[in-house]
């Protein structure tokens, strides 16, 4: 029985990954990771900032200016978001109400820090859409570790097998699978790598069909 839906934020609820990726591509020019950006993005997507910095320093050396690059990226993308807002992915926010009408609990589970999460929710008018919110600074090990999803399920009072994770990134999928939850992938900026389809519960183009899939599973 599915009782809760745990949504990732960037690239899943909000169409923000393309903004992040475009900004990072600009500020990464001339750095060691410029030519490997697609591979790096696949590796860091879904991780919190501490884990991203650790990954980049391990890959390129302790002198790699990861913090400086991401500070510039943040400033660039927030300038655009402040001016234009943060757009929803297709199907949001209507799907929240459809899921709640089915008696499901809805959580936001993201590696993004709480300050930015609150800003996006307020800007988009959905600050009251979620029954529970868990952000990246609340766990020592971010996605693909299962910690953030397991802590969310525990806090909400649900067993992992009662939860569905909705993700757009490979690290997010692996995190949900490791947590013992059903995982729905809605592809965004990243390719669907060959190891993902066998472990997914569903792969759908947009979130609109999710309520029906869950209803059918619960019948």
Short mmCIF file of C-alpha atoms in Angstrom, two decimals, residues 82-174:
data_model
loop_
_atom_site.label_atom_id
_atom_site.label_comp_id
_atom_site.label_asym_id
_atom_site.label_seq_id
_atom_site.Cartn_x
_atom_site.Cartn_y
_atom_site.Cartn_z
CA UNK A 82 14.93 36.68 -9.04
CA UNK A 83 14.10 38.39 -12.33
CA UNK A 84 12.03 35.66 -13.99
CA UNK A 85 10.86 33.36 -11.20
CA UNK A 86 11.35 29.61 -10.97
CA UNK A 87 9.11 27.71 -13.42
CA UNK A 88 7.25 24.50 -12.62
CA UNK A 89 7.74 21.26 -14.49
CA UNK A 90 4.60 20.17 -16.42
CA UNK A 91 1.84 18.93 -14.12
CA UNK A 92 2.68 20.99 -11.05
CA UNK A 93 1.26 22.25 -8.77
CA UNK A 94 -2.06 20.59 -9.69
CA UNK A 95 -0.76 17.10 -8.98
CA UNK A 96 -0.33 17.86 -5.28
CA UNK A 97 -4.06 18.30 -4.78
CA UNK A 98 -4.82 15.18 -6.80
CA UNK A 99 -2.52 13.11 -4.61
CA UNK A 100 -3.93 14.55 -1.40
CA UNK A 101 -7.48 13.76 -2.53
CA UNK A 102 -6.33 10.13 -2.64
CA UNK A 103 -5.36 10.41 1.02
CA UNK A 104 -1.62 10.41 0.32
CA UNK A 105 0.98 12.38 2.26
CA UNK A 106 3.31 14.50 0.14
CA UNK A 107 6.90 15.40 1.05
CA UNK A 108 9.68 17.44 -0.52
CA UNK A 109 13.07 15.74 -0.18
CA UNK A 110 15.96 17.70 -1.66
CA UNK A 111 19.71 18.11 -1.28
CA UNK A 112 19.27 21.86 -1.70
CA UNK A 113 19.70 23.91 1.49
CA UNK A 114 16.64 25.10 3.38
CA UNK A 115 17.01 28.83 2.66
CA UNK A 116 16.79 28.33 -1.10
CA UNK A 117 13.98 25.79 -0.76
CA UNK A 118 11.90 28.26 1.25
CA UNK A 119 12.56 30.99 -1.30
CA UNK A 120 11.43 28.84 -4.24
CA UNK A 121 8.29 27.66 -2.45
CA UNK A 122 7.32 31.21 -1.49
CA UNK A 123 8.07 32.61 -4.95
CA UNK A 124 5.90 29.94 -6.56
CA UNK A 125 3.07 30.09 -4.01
CA UNK A 126 3.28 26.47 -2.85
CA UNK A 127 4.77 26.93 0.62
CA UNK A 128 1.83 24.96 2.07
CA UNK A 129 1.75 22.20 -0.55
CA UNK A 130 3.92 19.71 1.34
CA UNK A 131 3.15 17.80 4.53
CA UNK A 132 6.86 17.47 5.25
CA UNK A 133 10.13 18.96 3.95
CA UNK A 134 13.64 17.51 4.36
CA UNK A 135 16.66 19.44 3.02
CA UNK A 136 20.28 18.66 2.32
CA UNK A 137 21.86 20.01 5.49
CA UNK A 138 19.87 17.53 7.60
CA UNK A 139 22.01 14.51 6.63
CA UNK A 140 25.73 13.79 6.65
CA UNK A 141 25.57 11.70 3.48
CA UNK A 142 23.50 13.01 0.57
CA UNK A 143 22.13 11.14 -2.42
CA UNK A 144 22.97 8.48 -3.67
CA UNK A 145 23.08 7.39 -0.02
CA UNK A 146 19.55 6.49 1.21
CA UNK A 147 19.77 8.58 4.39
CA UNK A 148 17.58 11.53 3.41
CA UNK A 149 14.70 9.35 2.19
CA UNK A 150 14.87 7.01 5.18
CA UNK A 151 14.86 9.93 7.62
CA UNK A 152 11.90 11.47 5.84
CA UNK A 153 9.88 8.25 5.93
CA UNK A 154 10.68 7.77 9.61
CA UNK A 155 9.69 11.33 10.46
CA UNK A 156 6.40 10.93 8.59
CA UNK A 157 5.66 7.60 10.24
CA UNK A 158 5.79 5.42 7.12
CA UNK A 159 7.73 2.29 6.24
CA UNK A 160 9.97 2.52 3.15
CA UNK A 161 7.72 0.13 1.21
CA UNK A 162 4.82 2.56 1.74
CA UNK A 163 6.69 5.38 -0.02
CA UNK A 164 7.15 6.38 -3.65
CA UNK A 165 10.16 8.52 -4.58
CA UNK A 166 9.86 10.84 -7.60
CA UNK A 167 13.23 11.83 -9.06
CA UNK A 168 14.95 13.18 -12.16
CA UNK A 169 18.59 12.30 -11.40
CA UNK A 170 20.57 9.08 -11.33
CA UNK A 171 21.83 9.77 -7.81
CA UNK A 172 18.28 10.40 -6.65
CA UNK A 173 17.06 7.15 -8.17
CA UNK A 174 19.87 5.17 -6.54
#
